[in-house]
Structures are given as C-alpha cells and as structure tokens.
mmCIF file of N, CA and C in Angstrom:
data_model
loop_
_atom_site.group_PDB
_atom_site.id
_atom_site.type_symbol
_atom_site.label_atom_id
_atom_site.label_comp_id
_atom_site.label_asym_id
_atom_site.label_seq_id
_atom_site.Cartn_x
_atom_site.Cartn_y
_atom_site.Cartn_z
ATOM 1 N N MET A 2 -35.879 33.277 -44.622
ATOM 2 C CA MET A 2 -34.653 32.342 -44.794
ATOM 3 C C MET A 2 -34.912 31.110 -45.199
ATOM 4 N N THR A 3 -34.112 30.259 -45.817
ATOM 5 C CA THR A 3 -34.705 28.633 -45.778
ATOM 6 C C THR A 3 -33.307 28.181 -44.604
ATOM 7 N N LEU A 4 -33.324 26.907 -44.768
ATOM 8 C CA LEU A 4 -32.465 26.138 -43.695
ATOM 9 C C LEU A 4 -31.106 26.290 -43.838
ATOM 10 N N GLU A 5 -31.320 25.986 -45.543
ATOM 11 C CA GLU A 5 -29.706 26.467 -45.656
ATOM 12 C C GLU A 5 -29.090 27.550 -45.819
ATOM 13 N N GLU A 6 -29.793 28.858 -45.546
ATOM 14 C CA GLU A 6 -29.489 30.180 -45.825
ATOM 15 C C GLU A 6 -29.137 30.081 -43.679
ATOM 16 N N SER A 7 -29.855 29.848 -43.383
ATOM 17 C CA SER A 7 -29.824 29.767 -42.035
ATOM 18 C C SER A 7 -28.610 29.126 -41.568
ATOM 19 N N ILE A 8 -28.696 27.997 -41.494
ATOM 20 C CA ILE A 8 -26.918 27.097 -41.578
ATOM 21 C C ILE A 8 -25.896 28.171 -41.790
ATOM 22 N N SER A 9 -25.536 28.268 -43.141
ATOM 23 C CA SER A 9 -25.050 29.460 -43.852
ATOM 24 C C SER A 9 -24.169 30.401 -43.017
ATOM 25 N N SER A 10 -25.940 31.316 -42.234
ATOM 26 C CA SER A 10 -25.699 32.494 -41.475
ATOM 27 C C SER A 10 -24.565 31.966 -40.476
ATOM 28 N N ILE A 11 -25.606 30.975 -39.822
ATOM 29 C CA ILE A 11 -24.527 30.887 -38.282
ATOM 30 C C ILE A 11 -23.218 30.455 -38.235
ATOM 31 N N ILE A 12 -23.117 29.699 -39.285
ATOM 32 C CA ILE A 12 -21.378 29.275 -39.369
ATOM 33 C C ILE A 12 -20.862 30.366 -39.920
ATOM 34 N N ALA A 13 -21.274 31.505 -40.188
ATOM 35 C CA ALA A 13 -20.766 32.274 -40.641
ATOM 36 C C ALA A 13 -20.407 33.066 -39.794
ATOM 37 N N LYS A 14 -21.369 33.623 -38.930
ATOM 38 C CA LYS A 14 -21.312 34.021 -37.577
ATOM 39 C C LYS A 14 -20.256 33.346 -36.267
ATOM 40 N N LYS A 15 -20.241 31.984 -36.430
ATOM 41 C CA LYS A 15 -18.614 31.645 -35.445
ATOM 42 C C LYS A 15 -17.830 31.802 -36.387
ATOM 43 N N LEU A 16 -18.160 31.448 -37.207
ATOM 44 C CA LEU A 16 -16.414 31.987 -38.279
ATOM 45 C C LEU A 16 -15.693 33.262 -37.881
ATOM 46 N N GLU A 17 -16.822 34.458 -37.803
ATOM 47 C CA GLU A 17 -16.123 35.923 -37.469
ATOM 48 C C GLU A 17 -16.153 35.574 -35.805
ATOM 49 N N ASP A 18 -16.923 35.355 -34.861
ATOM 50 C CA ASP A 18 -16.675 35.950 -33.758
ATOM 51 C C ASP A 18 -15.915 34.903 -32.671
ATOM 52 N N GLY A 19 -14.809 34.322 -33.537
ATOM 53 C CA GLY A 19 -14.050 33.359 -32.926
ATOM 54 C C GLY A 19 -13.905 32.369 -32.597
ATOM 55 N N THR A 20 -15.555 31.887 -32.621
ATOM 56 C CA THR A 20 -16.005 30.624 -31.614
ATOM 57 C C THR A 20 -15.246 29.021 -31.900
ATOM 58 N N VAL A 21 -14.694 29.032 -33.742
ATOM 59 C CA VAL A 21 -13.973 28.004 -34.058
ATOM 60 C C VAL A 21 -12.502 28.208 -33.385
ATOM 61 N N GLU A 22 -11.548 29.089 -33.910
ATOM 62 C CA GLU A 22 -10.737 29.285 -33.225
ATOM 63 C C GLU A 22 -10.180 28.783 -31.591
ATOM 64 N N ASP A 23 -11.288 29.314 -30.899
ATOM 65 C CA ASP A 23 -11.255 28.596 -29.532
ATOM 66 C C ASP A 23 -11.425 27.161 -29.387
ATOM 67 N N ILE A 24 -12.414 26.688 -30.200
ATOM 68 C CA ILE A 24 -12.691 24.915 -30.000
ATOM 69 C C ILE A 24 -11.234 24.575 -30.804
ATOM 70 N N ILE A 25 -10.654 24.993 -31.729
ATOM 71 C CA ILE A 25 -9.630 24.100 -32.428
ATOM 72 C C ILE A 25 -8.369 24.816 -31.196
ATOM 73 N N GLU A 26 -7.870 25.889 -30.262
ATOM 74 C CA GLU A 26 -6.949 25.923 -29.115
ATOM 75 C C GLU A 26 -7.226 24.685 -28.237
ATOM 76 N N LYS A 27 -8.392 24.702 -27.637
ATOM 77 C CA LYS A 27 -8.836 23.585 -26.672
ATOM 78 C C LYS A 27 -8.601 22.716 -27.000
ATOM 79 N N LYS A 28 -8.768 21.973 -28.420
ATOM 80 C CA LYS A 28 -8.622 20.217 -28.961
ATOM 81 C C LYS A 28 -7.073 20.465 -28.810
ATOM 82 N N LEU A 29 -6.021 21.363 -29.233
ATOM 83 C CA LEU A 29 -5.062 21.122 -29.414
ATOM 84 C C LEU A 29 -4.222 21.263 -28.329
ATOM 85 N N ILE A 30 -4.704 22.380 -27.373
ATOM 86 C CA ILE A 30 -4.032 21.672 -25.805
ATOM 87 C C ILE A 30 -4.384 20.698 -25.073
ATOM 88 N N SER A 31 -5.690 20.444 -25.529
ATOM 89 C CA SER A 31 -5.917 18.791 -25.010
ATOM 90 C C SER A 31 -4.712 17.772 -25.466
ATOM 91 N N ALA A 32 -5.365 17.643 -27.073
ATOM 92 C CA ALA A 32 -3.692 16.443 -27.542
ATOM 93 C C ALA A 32 -2.483 16.883 -27.098
ATOM 94 N N ILE A 33 -1.863 18.641 -26.980
ATOM 95 C CA ILE A 33 -0.738 18.220 -26.195
ATOM 96 C C ILE A 33 -0.397 17.761 -25.373
ATOM 97 N N GLU A 34 -1.535 17.905 -24.235
ATOM 98 C CA GLU A 34 -1.372 17.506 -23.067
ATOM 99 C C GLU A 34 -1.426 15.678 -22.784
ATOM 100 N N SER A 35 -2.024 15.298 -23.587
ATOM 101 C CA SER A 35 -2.134 13.849 -23.868
ATOM 102 C C SER A 35 -0.804 13.356 -23.729
ATOM 103 N N VAL A 36 -0.132 13.675 -25.442
ATOM 104 C CA VAL A 36 0.914 14.069 -25.332
ATOM 105 C C VAL A 36 2.028 13.090 -24.280
ATOM 106 N N ILE A 37 1.972 14.851 -24.041
ATOM 107 C CA ILE A 37 3.234 14.593 -22.691
ATOM 108 C C ILE A 37 2.661 13.964 -21.583
ATOM 109 N N GLY A 38 1.673 13.906 -20.901
ATOM 110 C CA GLY A 38 1.376 12.855 -20.630
ATOM 111 C C GLY A 38 1.816 11.510 -20.694
ATOM 112 N N ASP A 39 1.375 11.026 -21.692
ATOM 113 C CA ASP A 39 1.990 9.593 -21.974
ATOM 114 C C ASP A 39 3.379 9.540 -22.534
ATOM 115 N N ILE A 40 4.623 10.746 -22.840
ATOM 116 C CA ILE A 40 5.725 10.222 -22.860
ATOM 117 C C ILE A 40 6.292 10.170 -21.317
ATOM 118 N N PHE A 41 5.651 11.063 -20.420
ATOM 119 C CA PHE A 41 5.954 10.707 -19.373
ATOM 120 C C PHE A 41 5.493 9.425 -18.638
ATOM 121 N N ARG A 42 4.454 9.006 -18.836
ATOM 122 C CA ARG A 42 3.959 8.058 -18.583
ATOM 123 C C ARG A 42 4.724 6.747 -18.799
ATOM 124 N N TRP A 43 4.538 6.422 -20.446
ATOM 125 C CA TRP A 43 5.375 5.644 -21.255
ATOM 126 C C TRP A 43 6.296 5.613 -22.140
ATOM 127 N N GLY A 44 7.276 6.782 -22.252
ATOM 128 C CA GLY A 44 8.117 6.888 -23.159
ATOM 129 C C GLY A 44 9.654 6.988 -22.317
ATOM 130 N N SER A 45 10.811 7.181 -22.893
ATOM 131 C CA SER A 45 12.094 7.565 -22.289
ATOM 132 C C SER A 45 12.192 8.589 -21.335
ATOM 133 N N ALA A 46 11.309 9.397 -21.745
ATOM 134 C CA ALA A 46 11.100 10.204 -20.599
ATOM 135 C C ALA A 46 10.876 9.703 -19.294
ATOM 136 N N GLU A 47 9.953 9.466 -18.565
ATOM 137 C CA GLU A 47 9.982 8.194 -17.439
ATOM 138 C C GLU A 47 11.124 7.618 -16.860
ATOM 139 N N LYS A 48 11.555 6.400 -17.896
ATOM 140 C CA LYS A 48 12.892 6.218 -17.741
ATOM 141 C C LYS A 48 14.002 7.036 -17.313
ATOM 142 N N ALA A 49 14.434 8.067 -18.030
ATOM 143 C CA ALA A 49 15.388 9.141 -17.470
ATOM 144 C C ALA A 49 14.902 9.967 -16.794
ATOM 145 N N ILE A 50 13.849 10.234 -15.827
ATOM 146 C CA ILE A 50 13.634 10.987 -14.591
ATOM 147 C C ILE A 50 13.986 9.930 -14.095
ATOM 148 N N LYS A 51 13.628 9.112 -13.832
ATOM 149 C CA LYS A 51 13.578 7.428 -13.177
ATOM 150 C C LYS A 51 15.064 7.235 -12.657
ATOM 151 N N GLU A 52 15.985 6.991 -13.803
ATOM 152 C CA GLU A 52 17.102 6.959 -13.190
ATOM 153 C C GLU A 52 18.084 7.470 -12.380
ATOM 154 N N LYS A 53 17.372 9.540 -13.219
ATOM 155 C CA LYS A 53 18.055 10.523 -12.428
ATOM 156 C C LYS A 53 18.341 10.814 -10.756
ATOM 157 N N LEU A 54 16.798 10.367 -10.549
ATOM 158 C CA LEU A 54 16.450 10.607 -9.387
ATOM 159 C C LEU A 54 17.057 9.402 -8.623
ATOM 160 N N GLU A 55 17.051 7.853 -8.911
ATOM 161 C CA GLU A 55 17.729 7.445 -8.019
ATOM 162 C C GLU A 55 18.752 7.735 -8.348
ATOM 163 N N ALA A 56 19.976 7.974 -9.048
ATOM 164 C CA ALA A 56 21.369 8.617 -9.334
ATOM 165 C C ALA A 56 21.713 9.244 -7.841
ATOM 166 N N VAL A 57 20.426 10.633 -7.777
ATOM 167 C CA VAL A 57 20.899 11.532 -6.459
ATOM 168 C C VAL A 57 20.380 10.673 -5.083
ATOM 169 N N MET A 58 19.204 10.145 -5.164
ATOM 170 C CA MET A 58 18.438 10.240 -3.856
ATOM 171 C C MET A 58 19.271 8.316 -3.451
ATOM 172 N N VAL A 59 19.305 7.338 -4.448
ATOM 173 C CA VAL A 59 20.329 6.702 -3.615
ATOM 174 C C VAL A 59 21.527 6.956 -3.003
ATOM 175 N N PRO A 60 22.272 7.539 -3.629
ATOM 176 C CA PRO A 60 23.330 7.941 -2.238
ATOM 177 C C PRO A 60 23.578 8.485 -1.273
ATOM 178 N N ALA A 61 22.592 9.764 -1.684
ATOM 179 C CA ALA A 61 21.746 10.479 0.001
ATOM 180 C C ALA A 61 21.216 9.248 0.483
ATOM 181 N N ILE A 62 20.678 8.550 0.628
ATOM 182 C CA ILE A 62 19.843 7.826 1.455
ATOM 183 C C ILE A 62 21.026 6.322 2.298
ATOM 184 N N GLU A 63 22.108 5.995 1.415
ATOM 185 C CA GLU A 63 22.792 5.171 1.586
ATOM 186 C C GLU A 63 24.013 6.067 2.559
ATOM 187 N N GLY A 64 24.305 7.430 2.343
ATOM 188 C CA GLY A 64 24.860 8.064 2.868
ATOM 189 C C GLY A 64 24.324 8.718 4.285
ATOM 190 N N HIS A 65 23.137 8.397 5.095
ATOM 191 C CA HIS A 65 22.746 9.128 5.832
ATOM 192 C C HIS A 65 22.795 8.149 6.837
ATOM 193 N N ASP A 66 22.796 8.356 8.181
ATOM 194 C CA ASP A 66 22.839 7.553 9.399
ATOM 195 C C ASP A 66 21.637 7.519 10.111
ATOM 196 N N PHE A 67 20.801 6.709 10.515
ATOM 197 C CA PHE A 67 19.908 6.170 11.299
ATOM 198 C C PHE A 67 20.116 5.724 12.069
ATOM 199 N N SER A 68 21.138 5.417 13.228
ATOM 200 C CA SER A 68 21.211 4.862 14.077
ATOM 201 C C SER A 68 20.418 5.252 15.091
ATOM 202 N N GLU A 69 20.640 6.804 15.287
ATOM 203 C CA GLU A 69 20.087 7.771 15.674
ATOM 204 C C GLU A 69 17.987 6.946 16.154
ATOM 205 N N TYR A 70 17.546 6.415 15.004
ATOM 206 C CA TYR A 70 16.448 6.577 14.782
ATOM 207 C C TYR A 70 15.920 5.064 15.485
ATOM 208 N N THR A 71 17.029 4.283 15.518
ATOM 209 C CA THR A 71 16.962 2.888 15.860
ATOM 210 C C THR A 71 16.136 2.726 17.429
ATOM 211 N N LEU A 72 16.984 3.231 18.256
ATOM 212 C CA LEU A 72 16.547 3.558 19.441
ATOM 213 C C LEU A 72 15.669 3.553 19.668
ATOM 214 N N LYS A 73 15.056 5.089 19.439
ATOM 215 C CA LYS A 73 13.601 5.514 19.154
ATOM 216 C C LYS A 73 12.275 4.838 18.678
ATOM 217 N N VAL A 74 12.688 3.887 17.692
ATOM 218 C CA VAL A 74 11.699 2.809 17.161
ATOM 219 C C VAL A 74 11.354 1.718 18.019
ATOM 220 N N ASP A 75 12.902 1.259 18.379
ATOM 221 C CA ASP A 75 13.316 -0.189 19.601
ATOM 222 C C ASP A 75 12.199 0.835 20.989
ATOM 223 N N HIS A 76 11.976 1.834 21.655
ATOM 224 C CA HIS A 76 11.262 2.205 22.699
ATOM 225 C C HIS A 76 10.151 2.714 22.234
ATOM 226 N N MET A 77 9.919 2.727 21.162
ATOM 227 C CA MET A 77 8.048 2.926 20.720
ATOM 228 C C MET A 77 7.792 1.380 20.578
ATOM 229 N N LEU A 78 8.404 0.745 19.943
ATOM 230 C CA LEU A 78 7.492 -0.748 19.446
ATOM 231 C C LEU A 78 7.559 -1.376 21.212
ATOM 232 N N THR A 79 8.271 -1.313 21.908
ATOM 233 C CA THR A 79 8.286 -1.654 23.356
ATOM 234 C C THR A 79 7.593 -1.024 24.179
ATOM 235 N N ASN A 80 6.902 0.008 23.985
ATOM 236 C CA ASN A 80 5.875 0.790 24.521
ATOM 237 C C ASN A 80 4.555 -0.010 24.377
ATOM 238 N N ILE A 81 4.852 -0.236 22.933
ATOM 239 C CA ILE A 81 3.575 -0.427 22.097
ATOM 240 C C ILE A 81 2.762 -2.002 22.806
ATOM 241 N N ILE A 82 4.063 -2.721 22.724
ATOM 242 C CA ILE A 82 3.445 -4.483 23.129
ATOM 243 C C ILE A 82 3.314 -4.354 24.775
ATOM 244 N N GLU A 83 4.233 -3.285 25.555
ATOM 245 C CA GLU A 83 3.709 -3.384 26.943
ATOM 246 C C GLU A 83 2.353 -2.276 27.278
ATOM 247 N N GLN A 84 2.069 -2.098 26.126
ATOM 248 C CA GLN A 84 0.551 -0.993 26.485
ATOM 249 C C GLN A 84 -0.437 -1.763 25.568
ATOM 250 N N THR A 85 -0.207 -3.151 25.120
ATOM 251 C CA THR A 85 -1.245 -3.570 23.984
ATOM 252 C C THR A 85 -2.083 -4.803 24.942
ATOM 253 N N SER A 86 -2.521 -5.233 24.330
ATOM 254 C CA SER A 86 -2.628 -6.657 24.590
ATOM 255 C C SER A 86 -1.409 -8.127 23.491
ATOM 256 N N LEU A 87 -0.748 -7.109 23.360
ATOM 257 C CA LEU A 87 0.278 -8.070 23.078
ATOM 258 C C LEU A 87 0.768 -9.349 23.689
ATOM 259 N N MET A 88 1.101 -8.760 24.578
ATOM 260 C CA MET A 88 1.656 -9.938 25.900
ATOM 261 C C MET A 88 0.602 -11.095 26.015
ATOM 262 N N ASP A 89 -0.599 -10.446 26.017
ATOM 263 C CA ASP A 89 -1.771 -11.333 26.558
ATOM 264 C C ASP A 89 -1.717 -12.497 25.236
ATOM 265 N N ASN A 90 -1.698 -12.134 24.558
ATOM 266 C CA ASN A 90 -1.610 -12.823 22.746
ATOM 267 C C ASN A 90 -0.202 -13.937 22.619
ATOM 268 N N LYS A 91 0.760 -13.020 23.302
ATOM 269 C CA LYS A 91 1.798 -14.084 23.165
ATOM 270 C C LYS A 91 1.863 -15.485 24.170
ATOM 271 N N LYS A 92 1.624 -14.885 25.582
ATOM 272 C CA LYS A 92 0.876 -16.071 26.307
ATOM 273 C C LYS A 92 0.124 -17.079 26.000
ATOM 274 N N ILE A 93 -1.280 -16.491 25.327
ATOM 275 C CA ILE A 93 -2.034 -17.523 24.495
ATOM 276 C C ILE A 93 -1.306 -18.049 23.905
ATOM 277 N N LEU A 94 -0.865 -17.504 22.768
ATOM 278 C CA LEU A 94 -0.113 -18.534 21.917
ATOM 279 C C LEU A 94 1.384 -19.898 22.007
ATOM 280 N N GLU A 95 1.679 -19.360 23.358
ATOM 281 C CA GLU A 95 2.852 -20.029 23.506
ATOM 282 C C GLU A 95 1.685 -21.091 24.274
ATOM 283 N N SER A 96 0.552 -21.159 25.017
ATOM 284 C CA SER A 96 -0.106 -22.126 25.650
ATOM 285 C C SER A 96 -0.950 -22.772 24.567
ATOM 286 N N PHE A 97 -1.072 -22.387 23.821
ATOM 287 C CA PHE A 97 -1.683 -22.803 22.214
ATOM 288 C C PHE A 97 -0.716 -24.254 21.483
ATOM 289 N N LYS A 98 0.420 -23.553 22.157
ATOM 290 C CA LYS A 98 1.769 -23.742 21.064
ATOM 291 C C LYS A 98 1.936 -25.807 21.988
ATOM 292 N N GLU A 99 1.705 -25.641 23.656
ATOM 293 C CA GLU A 99 1.701 -26.730 24.585
ATOM 294 C C GLU A 99 0.915 -27.340 24.082
ATOM 295 N N LEU A 100 -0.118 -27.268 24.065
ATOM 296 C CA LEU A 100 -1.664 -28.012 24.250
ATOM 297 C C LEU A 100 -1.735 -28.991 22.286
ATOM 298 N N MET A 101 -1.171 -28.575 21.345
ATOM 299 C CA MET A 101 -1.018 -28.667 20.051
ATOM 300 C C MET A 101 0.345 -29.532 19.824
ATOM 301 N N ILE A 102 0.564 -30.061 20.631
ATOM 302 C CA ILE A 102 1.738 -31.210 20.126
ATOM 303 C C ILE A 102 1.100 -32.528 20.153
ATOM 304 N N GLU A 103 1.613 -33.388 19.458
ATOM 305 C CA GLU A 103 0.903 -34.153 18.694
ATOM 306 C C GLU A 103 1.061 -35.763 20.042
ATOM 307 N N PRO A 104 0.563 -36.311 20.242
ATOM 308 C CA PRO A 104 1.287 -37.557 21.061
ATOM 309 C C PRO A 104 1.651 -38.890 19.840
ATOM 310 N N ASP A 105 2.819 -39.787 20.662
ATOM 311 C CA ASP A 105 3.100 -40.451 19.770
ATOM 312 C C ASP A 105 3.037 -41.744 19.357
ATOM 313 N N LEU A 106 1.511 -42.009 20.261
ATOM 314 C CA LEU A 106 0.817 -42.672 20.281
ATOM 315 C C LEU A 106 -0.552 -42.871 19.523
ATOM 316 N N LYS A 107 -0.375 -44.296 18.652
ATOM 317 C CA LYS A 107 -1.812 -44.070 17.596
ATOM 318 C C LYS A 107 -3.240 -44.353 18.361
ATOM 319 N N GLU A 108 -3.264 -45.142 19.878
ATOM 320 C CA GLU A 108 -4.567 -45.038 20.464
ATOM 321 C C GLU A 108 -4.227 -44.189 22.335
ATOM 322 N N ILE A 109 -5.521 -43.839 22.371
ATOM 323 C CA ILE A 109 -4.848 -43.083 23.626
ATOM 324 C C ILE A 109 -6.365 -43.728 24.652
ATOM 325 N N LYS A 110 -6.280 -43.370 25.743
ATOM 326 C CA LYS A 110 -7.003 -43.292 26.291
ATOM 327 C C LYS A 110 -8.039 -42.309 27.399
ATOM 328 N N ILE A 111 -9.012 -42.132 27.843
ATOM 329 C CA ILE A 111 -9.574 -41.279 27.949
ATOM 330 C C ILE A 111 -8.806 -40.806 29.482
ATOM 331 N N SER A 112 -9.216 -41.649 29.980
ATOM 332 C CA SER A 112 -8.226 -41.954 31.244
ATOM 333 C C SER A 112 -6.320 -41.071 31.094
ATOM 334 N N ALA A 113 -5.670 -41.397 30.017
ATOM 335 C CA ALA A 113 -4.579 -40.778 30.053
ATOM 336 C C ALA A 113 -4.795 -39.538 29.696
ATOM 337 N N ILE A 114 -5.489 -38.941 28.971
ATOM 338 C CA ILE A 114 -5.784 -37.801 28.493
ATOM 339 C C ILE A 114 -6.372 -36.929 29.914
ATOM 340 N N PHE A 115 -7.140 -37.613 31.115
ATOM 341 C CA PHE A 115 -7.371 -36.529 32.101
ATOM 342 C C PHE A 115 -6.514 -36.176 33.122
ATOM 343 N N ASP A 116 -5.412 -37.762 33.004
ATOM 344 C CA ASP A 116 -4.280 -37.731 33.817
ATOM 345 C C ASP A 116 -3.315 -36.482 33.417
ATOM 346 N N ALA A 117 -3.317 -36.144 32.150
ATOM 347 C CA ALA A 117 -2.166 -35.436 31.565
ATOM 348 C C ALA A 117 -3.013 -33.863 31.892
ATOM 349 N N TYR A 118 -4.442 -33.952 31.952
ATOM 350 C CA TYR A 118 -4.787 -32.812 31.433
ATOM 351 C C TYR A 118 -4.919 -31.949 33.484
ATOM 352 N N LYS A 119 -4.816 -33.166 34.286
ATOM 353 C CA LYS A 119 -4.628 -32.722 35.662
ATOM 354 C C LYS A 119 -3.239 -32.763 36.046
ATOM 355 N N GLU A 120 -2.005 -33.164 35.424
ATOM 356 C CA GLU A 120 -0.772 -32.185 35.446
ATOM 357 C C GLU A 120 -0.402 -31.134 34.721
ATOM 358 N N TYR A 121 -1.200 -30.820 33.758
ATOM 359 C CA TYR A 121 -1.046 -29.549 33.274
ATOM 360 C C TYR A 121 -2.082 -28.431 34.157
ATOM 361 N N VAL A 122 -3.268 -28.621 35.076
ATOM 362 C CA VAL A 122 -3.376 -28.350 35.831
ATOM 363 C C VAL A 122 -3.078 -27.771 36.602
ATOM 364 N N ALA A 123 -2.185 -28.805 37.509
ATOM 365 C CA ALA A 123 -1.614 -28.631 38.832
ATOM 366 C C ALA A 123 -0.561 -27.697 38.264
ATOM 367 N N GLU A 124 -0.037 -27.639 37.285
ATOM 368 C CA GLU A 124 1.787 -27.159 37.041
ATOM 369 C C GLU A 124 1.538 -25.706 36.985
ATOM 370 N N ASN A 125 -0.087 -25.649 36.014
ATOM 371 C CA ASN A 125 -0.178 -23.875 35.263
ATOM 372 C C ASN A 125 -1.131 -23.042 36.047
#
C-alpha cells in the first residue's frame, strides 16, 4: 500500500466512523457560544438586560426603608472605634496639628522655642 492509499484509507475510515461530524459539531457549538457571548457582552442584548434590571431594581431599592440598619451600623462603628486604637490615632493627630502651626515670625530664637516647649509640656 502506498502513502496515498494509506491516507485515503484513513480519511475514508474517519468519514465513516463519525469523527468528522463530531469535530464539525464541536466547532459549531463553540462558534455559537462565542457569538452569543459577544452579543451579551457587547451587543444590544446586554443593554436591554441592564435597562430591564435597572427598571426593576432601582424602584425596589428606593422603596426600601434602611433606617433600621442605621442604628446597627452606628453602633458597630462606635464599638470598632472604641475597641481599636483609632481613639489613640485621633489624639496623635490632634497633637500633631497643634505642633504643626507655623509661626508668623521670619526669625525665631532657640530660647523662644524652648520657652514654648516648656509651656506646652506644662499644659499637657
């Protein structure tokens, strides 16, 4: 048997056993999935779905009373602040703000800085 005859025999077997049909079916399904995916991703179908969902969801959200959750969230945030070092950070920030006030003077003596430091230490 020659090479050409072997190839012809293999092709004939694959045509008879349904391999070609299976490959065509898989490729067709893949192409359809790709096209439908693109329609939902980029086409007018995505826009239509988005508009319908917004038309239903927005009124439902606007009509819901969230006031019962406000107290719960406020309570949770207060607990978190009290239980963490956020209070300490607030104190540090306030102290830092006090220290970062720029003087109106163009020149300042070290003795004046030391006097201001002594006053600050005495107060705090």
